[in-house]
Amino acid sequence: MSKTPRLLFANAHGEVMNHEFLSPAGRTGMYLTDVEDAEWIELPEGATLTWLPGTRAVGTDPETGEMVQLDESRYAVGALLPQGFTRLLLPGYVKRPGEQAGDEVTLPLFGYTAVGWYKGKVYAAAHLTDNPDLWNPLYAPEDKVQRAVGEMLAHHSDNRLFEHLSHCALDYGCLTAKNTFLGRLEGALPVSSTCNAGCVGCISEQPDDSPFPSPQTRLTFHPSADEMVDVMLTHIRQTKNGIISFGQGCEGEPSTRWPAIVQAIRRVREVTKDGYININTNAGMTKAISAIVDAGLDMMRVSTISALPDHYNAYYRPRGYGVSDVAASLKYASDRGVYTSINYLVFPGVTDREEEVEAMVDFLRATGVKLVQMRNLNIDAEYYLNQIPPQQGDLLGMLSVIEILKDEVPGLEVGSYSHTPLGSKSGANSN
Ligand code: SF4
């Protein structure tokens, strides 16, 4: 979009307004930047506009290019994007000083994206990376979900997993949990309450002294192989080309339960060859992952933030493994025909650093990954950047990251969520 939008800001009541003159400033890592070259798209359906407490909005003078901090009464505004869109810039803001140094507000775990106002509409600095339609919450209307949950719980009254997932679907509004009751797309199969990592932005568990709560609470019981098989067969039988996924936001690391998972996969594959069995994992436990692959796994999505050990270790705080173990797990799976992807936690000003991109290209080439899922990292910028090593190389821009990965890794697809091998982006899943 050639024309630059006007700055949006909020008052202390969270009411959003546009500035008559200033353009928005964006942010990449720690740096404020003008938004001249940014790609702007109309705010997509399913996006949320939010104000950023504890901040002051910053705009750009379109005539001089000068950065302008708005007065005390005006807060920054950002968008939270739905699946299918990659954030290109964070909103332009500065933090208001706290009572004491260091006690500025730490923003909750969301993926804040730069926004602006243009010809009566809100625009976001974002790029369409995948078909947003498939994960549109409109496909899971509340009344339909409630009916499906009631029927499922009536038929599976002794299965604690369906009981747990009913809360995820009805209380958290988790679309993957809803899918498990509606029999569509990808279903959820959480199985673990422990994890071999301690991610800075973990959404299921945060240490007591963390400045932000985890948006979800972890599973409190250990599902049996019987309960897993029941959920897997139910989803596979009611969903055409359905995916059933170990590793959800409401649990720790699924591969810590590998003996039960291996048993469950074997028993399901004795009964049916339909559907796709997937695991969302940090893949740090290579022996466990190898056993799960050998049992008949079809797809594996590995969550990562960097191929650079110092950055990875600073964010994941892994216990007893490192990036090389993650690579070994991915290679083992790829070499045995598992459709492998990474859930790439991306952040403008970090992911698009030259050294990060070079390392990621080498990592993807070495591990045979087929799909990169661009996942906007949900975290407060200052908090995240203070936890990881300082960024070095040139800034390439998030759009360039997508292009370079596609150009440098033959056959690689870049999207936003899991696709079945059948429905890889070129084939497009049915809903
Ligand atoms: S790997 Fe997942 S469950 Fe474990 S700490 Fe990280 S985000 Fe949390």
CSV table of C-alpha atoms and ligand atoms in Angstrom, one decimal:
chain,number,residue,atom,x,y,z
A,1,MET,CA,0.0,0.0,0.0
A,2,SER,CA,1.7,3.2,-1.2
A,3,LYS,CA,0.0,5.6,1.2
A,4,THR,CA,1.1,5.6,4.8
A,5,PRO,CA,-1.7,5.4,7.4
A,6,ARG,CA,-2.4,7.7,10.3
A,7,LEU,CA,-1.3,6.9,13.9
A,8,LEU,CA,-3.8,5.2,16.2
A,9,PHE,CA,-3.6,5.7,19.9
A,10,ALA,CA,-5.8,5.1,23.0
A,11,ASN,CA,-6.8,7.2,26.0
A,12,ALA,CA,-6.7,5.8,29.6
A,13,HIS,CA,-10.2,4.2,29.1
A,14,GLY,CA,-8.8,2.2,26.1
A,15,GLU,CA,-10.8,4.2,23.6
A,16,VAL,CA,-9.0,4.2,20.3
A,17,MET,CA,-8.6,7.3,18.2
A,18,ASN,CA,-6.6,8.3,15.1
A,19,HIS,CA,-4.2,11.2,14.9
A,20,GLU,CA,-5.0,14.0,12.4
A,21,PHE,CA,-1.4,14.3,11.2
A,22,LEU,CA,1.2,11.9,12.5
A,23,SER,CA,1.9,8.5,10.9
A,24,PRO,CA,2.5,5.4,13.1
A,25,ALA,CA,6.0,4.5,14.1
A,26,GLY,CA,6.8,0.8,14.1
A,27,ARG,CA,9.2,-1.2,16.2
A,28,THR,CA,11.7,-3.8,15.2
A,29,GLY,CA,13.5,-5.3,18.3
A,30,MET,CA,14.5,-2.4,20.5
A,31,TYR,CA,14.4,0.1,17.7
A,32,LEU,CA,11.6,2.5,16.7
A,33,THR,CA,11.3,2.7,12.9
A,34,ASP,CA,9.3,4.6,10.3
A,35,VAL,CA,6.8,2.5,8.5
A,36,GLU,CA,7.4,3.8,4.9
A,37,ASP,CA,8.4,0.5,3.4
A,38,ALA,CA,6.1,-1.7,5.5
A,39,GLU,CA,3.4,-3.9,3.9
A,40,TRP,CA,0.0,-2.9,5.3
A,41,ILE,CA,-3.1,-5.0,5.0
A,42,GLU,CA,-6.6,-4.3,6.1
A,43,LEU,CA,-7.1,-5.6,9.7
A,44,PRO,CA,-8.2,-9.2,9.1
A,45,GLU,CA,-11.4,-10.8,10.4
A,46,GLY,CA,-10.7,-12.5,13.8
A,47,ALA,CA,-8.0,-9.9,14.7
A,48,THR,CA,-8.3,-8.0,18.0
A,49,LEU,CA,-7.3,-4.4,18.6
A,50,THR,CA,-5.8,-3.7,22.0
A,51,TRP,CA,-4.2,-0.8,23.9
A,52,LEU,CA,-0.9,-1.3,25.5
A,53,PRO,CA,-1.0,-0.3,29.2
A,54,GLY,CA,2.2,1.3,30.7
A,55,THR,CA,3.2,2.8,27.3
A,56,ARG,CA,3.2,6.1,25.4
A,57,ALA,CA,2.4,6.1,21.7
A,58,VAL,CA,5.0,7.2,19.3
A,59,GLY,CA,4.3,8.6,15.8
A,60,THR,CA,6.2,9.9,12.9
A,61,ASP,CA,6.0,13.3,11.3
A,62,PRO,CA,5.3,12.5,7.7
A,63,GLU,CA,7.0,15.7,6.5
A,64,THR,CA,10.2,15.5,8.5
A,65,GLY,CA,10.4,11.8,9.4
A,66,GLU,CA,11.0,12.9,13.0
A,67,MET,CA,9.7,10.5,15.8
A,68,VAL,CA,7.1,12.2,18.1
A,69,GLN,CA,6.2,10.8,21.5
A,70,LEU,CA,2.6,11.6,22.4
A,71,ASP,CA,1.7,13.1,25.8
A,72,GLU,CA,1.0,11.2,29.0
A,73,SER,CA,-2.7,10.7,28.3
A,74,ARG,CA,-2.1,8.7,25.1
A,75,TYR,CA,-1.3,5.0,25.0
A,76,ALA,CA,0.0,2.8,22.2
A,77,VAL,CA,-2.4,0.5,20.3
A,78,GLY,CA,-1.7,-2.8,18.6
A,79,ALA,CA,-3.4,-5.7,16.9
A,80,LEU,CA,-3.4,-9.4,17.8
A,81,LEU,CA,-3.5,-11.3,14.5
A,82,PRO,CA,-5.4,-14.6,13.8
A,83,GLN,CA,-3.8,-17.6,12.3
A,84,GLY,CA,-2.5,-17.1,8.7
A,85,PHE,CA,-0.8,-13.8,9.2
A,86,THR,CA,2.9,-12.9,10.0
A,87,ARG,CA,3.6,-9.7,11.9
A,88,LEU,CA,6.1,-7.5,10.2
A,89,LEU,CA,6.5,-4.7,12.9
A,90,LEU,CA,5.5,-4.2,16.5
A,91,PRO,CA,3.7,-1.0,17.5
A,92,GLY,CA,5.8,2.1,18.1
A,93,TYR,CA,5.9,2.9,21.8
A,94,VAL,CA,8.0,3.7,24.8
A,95,LYS,CA,7.4,2.3,28.3
A,96,ARG,CA,6.3,4.8,30.9
A,97,PRO,CA,8.8,4.9,33.8
A,98,GLY,CA,7.7,2.8,36.8
A,99,GLU,CA,7.8,4.0,40.5
A,100,GLN,CA,11.4,2.6,40.6
A,101,ALA,CA,13.7,1.6,37.7
A,102,GLY,CA,12.8,-1.7,36.4
A,103,ASP,CA,9.2,-1.8,37.5
A,104,GLU,CA,7.8,-0.6,34.2
A,105,VAL,CA,4.6,-2.5,33.2
A,106,THR,CA,5.4,-5.9,31.5
A,107,LEU,CA,2.8,-6.6,28.9
A,108,PRO,CA,0.8,-9.9,28.9
A,109,LEU,CA,1.8,-12.7,26.6
A,110,PHE,CA,0.3,-11.5,23.3
A,111,GLY,CA,1.8,-10.9,19.8
A,112,TYR,CA,1.4,-7.1,19.5
A,113,THR,CA,1.4,-5.8,15.8
A,114,ALA,CA,1.7,-2.3,14.5
A,115,VAL,CA,-1.5,-0.7,13.2
A,116,GLY,CA,-2.7,2.5,11.5
A,117,TRP,CA,-5.8,4.3,10.2
A,118,TYR,CA,-6.4,4.7,6.4
A,119,LYS,CA,-9.5,5.9,4.7
A,120,GLY,CA,-11.8,4.9,7.5
A,121,LYS,CA,-10.3,1.5,8.2
A,122,VAL,CA,-7.7,-0.1,10.5
A,123,TYR,CA,-4.6,-1.5,8.8
A,124,ALA,CA,-1.9,-3.8,10.2
A,125,ALA,CA,1.8,-4.2,9.3
A,126,ALA,CA,1.4,-7.9,8.4
A,127,HIS,CA,1.7,-10.4,5.6
A,128,LEU,CA,-0.8,-13.1,4.6
A,129,THR,CA,1.2,-16.3,5.0
A,130,ASP,CA,-1.5,-19.0,4.9
A,131,ASN,CA,-5.2,-19.5,4.2
A,132,PRO,CA,-6.8,-17.8,7.3
A,133,ASP,CA,-10.1,-19.3,6.6
A,134,LEU,CA,-9.5,-22.8,7.9
A,135,TRP,CA,-8.8,-21.6,11.4
A,136,ASN,CA,-11.6,-19.0,11.4
A,137,PRO,CA,-13.5,-19.4,14.8
A,138,LEU,CA,-16.7,-18.9,12.8
A,139,TYR,CA,-16.4,-22.5,11.8
A,140,ALA,CA,-17.0,-23.5,15.4
A,141,PRO,CA,-20.1,-21.7,16.5
A,142,GLU,CA,-20.7,-21.8,20.3
A,143,ASP,CA,-24.1,-23.6,20.3
A,144,LYS,CA,-22.8,-26.3,17.9
A,145,VAL,CA,-19.7,-26.8,20.1
A,146,GLN,CA,-21.8,-27.1,23.3
A,147,ARG,CA,-24.1,-29.7,21.7
A,148,ALA,CA,-21.1,-31.7,20.4
A,149,VAL,CA,-19.4,-31.5,23.9
A,150,GLY,CA,-22.6,-32.8,25.6
A,151,GLU,CA,-22.9,-35.7,23.2
A,152,MET,CA,-19.2,-36.7,23.4
A,153,LEU,CA,-19.1,-36.6,27.2
A,154,ALA,CA,-22.3,-38.7,27.3
A,155,HIS,CA,-20.7,-41.4,25.1
A,156,HIS,CA,-17.2,-41.2,26.7
A,157,SER,CA,-18.2,-40.5,30.3
A,158,ASP,CA,-15.2,-42.4,31.7
A,159,ASN,CA,-12.6,-40.7,29.6
A,160,ARG,CA,-10.8,-37.9,31.6
A,161,LEU,CA,-9.3,-36.5,28.4
A,162,PHE,CA,-12.7,-35.6,26.9
A,163,GLU,CA,-13.6,-34.0,30.3
A,164,HIS,CA,-10.4,-32.0,30.3
A,165,LEU,CA,-10.9,-30.9,26.6
A,166,SER,CA,-14.4,-29.8,27.3
A,167,HIS,CA,-13.0,-27.1,29.5
A,168,CYS,CA,-10.4,-26.1,26.9
A,169,ALA,CA,-13.2,-25.9,24.3
A,170,LEU,CA,-15.9,-24.1,26.4
A,171,ASP,CA,-13.8,-22.1,28.9
A,172,TYR,CA,-10.5,-21.3,27.0
A,173,GLY,CA,-12.2,-21.2,23.5
A,174,CYS,CA,-9.4,-23.4,22.2
A,175,LEU,CA,-10.2,-24.1,18.5
A,176,THR,CA,-8.1,-27.3,18.4
A,177,ALA,CA,-10.1,-28.7,21.4
A,178,LYS,CA,-13.4,-27.6,19.7
A,179,ASN,CA,-12.3,-29.4,16.5
A,180,THR,CA,-12.0,-32.6,18.6
A,181,PHE,CA,-15.7,-32.4,19.5
A,182,LEU,CA,-16.8,-31.2,16.0
A,183,GLY,CA,-14.8,-33.7,14.1
A,184,ARG,CA,-12.9,-31.2,11.9
A,185,LEU,CA,-9.3,-30.6,10.9
A,186,GLU,CA,-6.8,-31.0,13.7
A,187,GLY,CA,-7.9,-32.4,17.1
A,188,ALA,CA,-6.1,-32.0,20.4
A,189,LEU,CA,-4.5,-34.8,22.5
A,190,PRO,CA,-2.7,-33.3,25.6
A,191,VAL,CA,-0.9,-36.0,27.6
A,192,SER,CA,1.8,-34.5,29.8
A,193,SER,CA,2.1,-32.3,32.9
A,194,THR,CA,5.9,-32.0,32.9
A,195,CYS,CA,8.4,-30.5,30.5
A,196,ASN,CA,12.1,-30.8,29.9
A,197,ALA,CA,12.3,-27.0,29.1
A,198,GLY,CA,11.4,-23.7,30.9
A,199,CYS,CA,10.5,-21.3,28.1
A,200,VAL,CA,10.6,-17.6,28.9
A,201,GLY,CA,7.1,-17.2,27.4
A,202,CYS,CA,5.6,-20.6,28.3
A,203,ILE,CA,1.8,-20.4,28.0
A,204,SER,CA,1.0,-23.3,30.3
A,205,GLU,CA,3.4,-22.7,33.2
A,206,GLN,CA,5.2,-19.6,34.5
A,207,PRO,CA,7.4,-19.4,37.7
A,208,ASP,CA,5.9,-17.6,40.7
A,209,ASP,CA,8.1,-14.6,40.3
A,210,SER,CA,7.2,-14.2,36.6
A,211,PRO,CA,5.8,-10.7,35.7
A,212,PHE,CA,3.0,-12.3,33.7
A,213,PRO,CA,0.7,-15.2,34.3
A,214,SER,CA,0.5,-18.2,31.9
A,215,PRO,CA,-2.7,-17.9,29.9
A,216,GLN,CA,-3.5,-21.6,30.4
A,217,THR,CA,-3.0,-24.2,33.2
A,218,ARG,CA,-1.4,-27.6,32.6
A,219,LEU,CA,-3.1,-30.9,32.6
A,220,THR,CA,-3.1,-32.3,36.2
A,221,PHE,CA,-3.4,-36.1,35.4
A,222,HIS,CA,-1.6,-38.7,33.2
A,223,PRO,CA,-4.0,-39.9,30.5
A,224,SER,CA,-3.7,-43.7,30.0
A,225,ALA,CA,-3.0,-45.3,26.7
A,226,ASP,CA,-6.7,-46.4,26.6
A,227,GLU,CA,-7.9,-42.8,27.0
A,228,MET,CA,-5.5,-41.7,24.3
A,229,VAL,CA,-6.6,-44.5,21.9
A,230,ASP,CA,-10.3,-43.6,22.5
A,231,VAL,CA,-9.7,-39.9,21.6
A,232,MET,CA,-7.5,-40.8,18.6
A,233,LEU,CA,-9.9,-43.3,17.0
A,234,THR,CA,-12.9,-41.0,17.7
A,235,HIS,CA,-11.3,-38.1,15.9
A,236,ILE,CA,-9.9,-40.1,13.0
A,237,ARG,CA,-13.2,-41.9,12.4
A,238,GLN,CA,-15.3,-38.7,12.4
A,239,THR,CA,-12.8,-36.5,10.4
A,240,LYS,CA,-11.8,-36.8,6.8
A,241,ASN,CA,-8.0,-36.5,6.5
A,242,GLY,CA,-8.1,-35.5,10.2
A,243,ILE,CA,-5.0,-34.8,12.2
A,244,ILE,CA,-4.8,-35.8,15.9
A,245,SER,CA,-2.1,-34.0,17.7
A,246,PHE,CA,-0.1,-34.7,20.9
A,247,GLY,CA,1.4,-31.5,22.3
A,248,GLN,CA,-1.1,-28.7,23.2
A,249,GLY,CA,-0.9,-25.4,24.9
A,250,CYS,CA,-2.4,-26.9,28.0
A,251,GLU,CA,0.4,-29.3,28.7
A,252,GLY,CA,4.1,-29.7,29.1
A,253,GLU,CA,6.3,-31.7,26.7
A,254,PRO,CA,4.4,-34.8,25.3
A,255,SER,CA,7.5,-36.9,24.6
A,256,THR,CA,8.0,-37.2,28.4
A,257,ARG,CA,5.1,-39.7,28.1
A,258,TRP,CA,6.7,-41.7,25.2
A,259,PRO,CA,6.0,-45.2,26.5
A,260,ALA,CA,2.2,-44.6,26.6
A,261,ILE,CA,2.3,-42.7,23.3
A,262,VAL,CA,4.1,-45.5,21.6
A,263,GLN,CA,1.5,-48.0,22.9
A,264,ALA,CA,-1.4,-45.8,21.7
A,265,ILE,CA,0.0,-45.2,18.2
A,266,ARG,CA,0.6,-48.9,17.7
A,267,ARG,CA,-2.9,-49.8,18.9
A,268,VAL,CA,-4.5,-47.2,16.6
A,269,ARG,CA,-2.5,-48.3,13.6
A,270,GLU,CA,-3.5,-51.9,14.2
A,271,VAL,CA,-7.1,-50.7,13.8
A,272,THR,CA,-6.9,-48.1,11.0
A,273,LYS,CA,-4.5,-46.5,8.6
A,274,ASP,CA,-6.7,-43.4,8.2
A,275,GLY,CA,-5.9,-39.9,9.5
A,276,TYR,CA,-2.6,-38.4,10.5
A,277,ILE,CA,-1.0,-38.8,13.9
A,278,ASN,CA,1.0,-35.7,14.8
A,279,ILE,CA,3.2,-34.5,17.7
A,280,ASN,CA,3.9,-30.9,18.6
A,281,THR,CA,7.1,-31.1,20.6
A,282,ASN,CA,10.4,-29.4,21.5
A,283,ALA,CA,12.0,-32.7,20.2
A,284,GLY,CA,14.8,-32.4,22.8
A,285,MET,CA,14.5,-36.1,23.8
A,286,THR,CA,15.8,-37.8,20.7
A,287,LYS,CA,15.5,-41.4,22.0
A,288,ALA,CA,11.9,-40.8,23.0
A,289,ILE,CA,11.1,-39.1,19.7
A,290,SER,CA,12.8,-42.0,17.8
A,291,ALA,CA,10.6,-44.5,19.6
A,292,ILE,CA,7.5,-42.5,18.8
A,293,VAL,CA,8.5,-42.2,15.1
A,294,ASP,CA,9.2,-46.0,14.9
A,295,ALA,CA,5.7,-46.6,16.4
A,296,GLY,CA,4.0,-45.1,13.3
A,297,LEU,CA,4.0,-41.3,13.7
A,298,ASP,CA,2.9,-39.4,10.5
A,299,MET,CA,3.7,-35.8,11.2
A,300,MET,CA,6.0,-33.9,13.7
A,301,ARG,CA,6.0,-30.1,14.4
A,302,VAL,CA,8.9,-28.9,16.4
A,303,SER,CA,8.7,-25.6,18.3
A,304,THR,CA,11.8,-23.5,18.0
A,305,ILE,CA,12.9,-19.8,18.2
A,306,SER,CA,16.4,-20.1,16.8
A,307,ALA,CA,19.1,-22.4,15.3
A,308,LEU,CA,21.7,-20.5,17.3
A,309,PRO,CA,22.4,-22.3,20.6
A,310,ASP,CA,22.9,-19.2,22.7
A,311,HIS,CA,19.6,-17.7,21.7
A,312,TYR,CA,17.8,-21.1,21.9
A,313,ASN,CA,19.2,-21.8,25.3
A,314,ALA,CA,18.4,-18.3,26.7
A,315,TYR,CA,14.7,-18.6,25.6
A,316,TYR,CA,14.0,-22.4,26.0
A,317,ARG,CA,16.1,-22.9,29.1
A,318,PRO,CA,16.4,-26.6,28.1
A,319,ARG,CA,17.0,-29.3,30.7
A,320,GLY,CA,19.5,-31.9,29.4
A,321,TYR,CA,19.3,-31.2,25.7
A,322,GLY,CA,20.3,-28.6,23.1
A,323,VAL,CA,19.8,-27.5,19.5
A,324,SER,CA,21.8,-30.4,18.2
A,325,ASP,CA,19.5,-32.9,19.9
A,326,VAL,CA,16.5,-31.1,18.3
A,327,ALA,CA,18.2,-31.4,14.9
A,328,ALA,CA,18.9,-35.0,15.4
A,329,SER,CA,15.3,-35.7,16.3
A,330,LEU,CA,14.1,-33.9,13.2
A,331,LYS,CA,16.5,-35.7,10.9
A,332,TYR,CA,15.6,-39.1,12.3
A,333,ALA,CA,11.9,-38.4,11.7
A,334,SER,CA,12.4,-36.8,8.2
A,335,ASP,CA,14.6,-39.7,7.1
A,336,ARG,CA,11.8,-42.1,8.0
A,337,GLY,CA,9.2,-40.3,5.9
A,338,VAL,CA,7.5,-38.3,8.8
A,339,TYR,CA,6.2,-35.0,7.5
A,340,THR,CA,8.3,-32.6,9.5
A,341,SER,CA,7.7,-28.9,10.2
A,342,ILE,CA,8.9,-26.3,12.6
A,343,ASN,CA,6.7,-24.0,14.7
A,344,TYR,CA,9.0,-21.0,14.2
A,345,LEU,CA,8.5,-18.4,17.0
A,346,VAL,CA,9.3,-15.2,15.1
A,347,PHE,CA,9.9,-11.7,16.3
A,348,PRO,CA,10.8,-8.6,14.1
A,349,GLY,CA,14.3,-7.3,14.9
A,350,VAL,CA,15.5,-10.8,16.1
A,351,THR,CA,14.3,-13.5,13.6
A,352,ASP,CA,15.3,-11.2,10.6
A,353,ARG,CA,18.9,-10.8,11.8
A,354,GLU,CA,21.4,-12.0,9.2
A,355,GLU,CA,23.0,-14.5,11.6
A,356,GLU,CA,19.6,-16.0,12.6
A,357,VAL,CA,18.5,-16.5,9.0
A,358,GLU,CA,21.8,-18.1,7.9
A,359,ALA,CA,21.8,-20.5,10.9
A,360,MET,CA,18.1,-21.4,10.2
A,361,VAL,CA,18.8,-22.1,6.5
A,362,ASP,CA,21.6,-24.5,7.5
A,363,PHE,CA,19.3,-26.1,10.2
A,364,LEU,CA,16.4,-26.6,7.7
A,365,ARG,CA,18.7,-28.0,5.0
A,366,ALA,CA,20.4,-30.4,7.5
A,367,THR,CA,17.1,-31.8,9.0
A,368,GLY,CA,14.9,-32.2,5.9
A,369,VAL,CA,12.1,-30.1,7.3
A,370,LYS,CA,9.2,-29.7,4.8
A,371,LEU,CA,7.2,-26.8,6.3
A,372,VAL,CA,8.0,-23.7,8.3
A,373,GLN,CA,5.0,-22.4,10.3
A,374,MET,CA,5.6,-18.7,11.1
A,375,ARG,CA,4.3,-18.1,14.6
A,376,ASN,CA,4.2,-14.6,16.0
A,377,LEU,CA,6.0,-14.7,19.4
A,378,ASN,CA,3.6,-13.7,22.1
A,379,ILE,CA,5.7,-11.7,24.6
A,380,ASP,CA,6.6,-8.3,26.0
A,381,ALA,CA,9.4,-6.9,23.8
A,382,GLU,CA,11.6,-5.5,26.5
A,383,TYR,CA,11.2,-8.6,28.7
A,384,TYR,CA,12.1,-11.0,25.8
A,385,LEU,CA,15.1,-8.9,24.5
A,386,ASN,CA,16.5,-8.6,28.0
A,387,GLN,CA,16.6,-12.4,28.3
A,388,ILE,CA,18.4,-13.2,25.1
A,389,PRO,CA,21.9,-12.4,23.8
A,390,PRO,CA,22.3,-9.0,22.0
A,391,GLN,CA,21.5,-9.1,18.3
A,392,GLN,CA,24.4,-8.5,16.0
A,393,GLY,CA,24.0,-8.7,12.2
A,394,ASP,CA,22.1,-6.6,9.6
A,395,LEU,CA,18.3,-6.4,9.8
A,396,LEU,CA,16.8,-8.0,6.7
A,397,GLY,CA,13.0,-7.5,7.4
A,398,MET,CA,10.5,-10.3,8.1
A,399,LEU,CA,9.3,-10.5,4.4
A,400,SER,CA,12.9,-11.2,3.4
A,401,VAL,CA,13.1,-14.0,5.9
A,402,ILE,CA,10.2,-15.7,4.2
A,403,GLU,CA,11.6,-15.2,0.8
A,404,ILE,CA,15.2,-16.3,1.7
A,405,LEU,CA,14.0,-19.5,3.4
A,406,LYS,CA,11.9,-20.5,0.4
A,407,ASP,CA,14.8,-19.6,-2.0
A,408,GLU,CA,17.6,-21.3,0.0
A,409,VAL,CA,15.8,-24.5,1.1
A,410,PRO,CA,14.6,-26.5,-2.0
A,411,GLY,CA,11.0,-27.6,-1.7
A,412,LEU,CA,10.4,-25.9,1.6
A,413,GLU,CA,6.9,-24.5,2.2
A,414,VAL,CA,6.2,-21.5,4.5
A,415,GLY,CA,2.8,-21.3,6.2
A,416,SER,CA,1.2,-20.6,9.6
A,417,TYR,CA,-0.2,-23.9,10.8
A,418,SER,CA,0.0,-27.7,10.4
A,419,HIS,CA,-0.9,-29.0,7.0
A,420,THR,CA,-1.3,-32.7,6.2
A,421,PRO,CA,1.3,-34.1,3.7
A,422,LEU,CA,-1.8,-34.7,1.4
A,423,GLY,CA,-3.0,-31.2,1.9
A,424,SER,CA,0.4,-29.4,2.0
A,425,LYS,CA,-0.1,-25.8,1.0
A,426,SER,CA,-0.1,-26.7,-2.6
A,427,GLY,CA,-3.0,-29.2,-1.9
A,428,ALA,CA,-4.9,-27.2,0.8
A,429,ASN,CA,-6.8,-29.1,3.5
A,430,SER,CA,-10.6,-29.4,3.5
A,431,ASN,CA,-12.5,-28.2,6.5
B,1,SF4,S1,8.4,-26.5,25.6
B,1,SF4,FE1,6.2,-25.9,25.7
B,1,SF4,S2,5.5,-26.7,27.6
B,1,SF4,FE2,7.7,-26.7,27.7
B,1,SF4,S3,8.3,-24.8,28.7
B,1,SF4,FE3,8.4,-24.5,26.5
B,1,SF4,S4,6.3,-23.7,25.9
B,1,SF4,FE4,6.2,-24.6,27.9
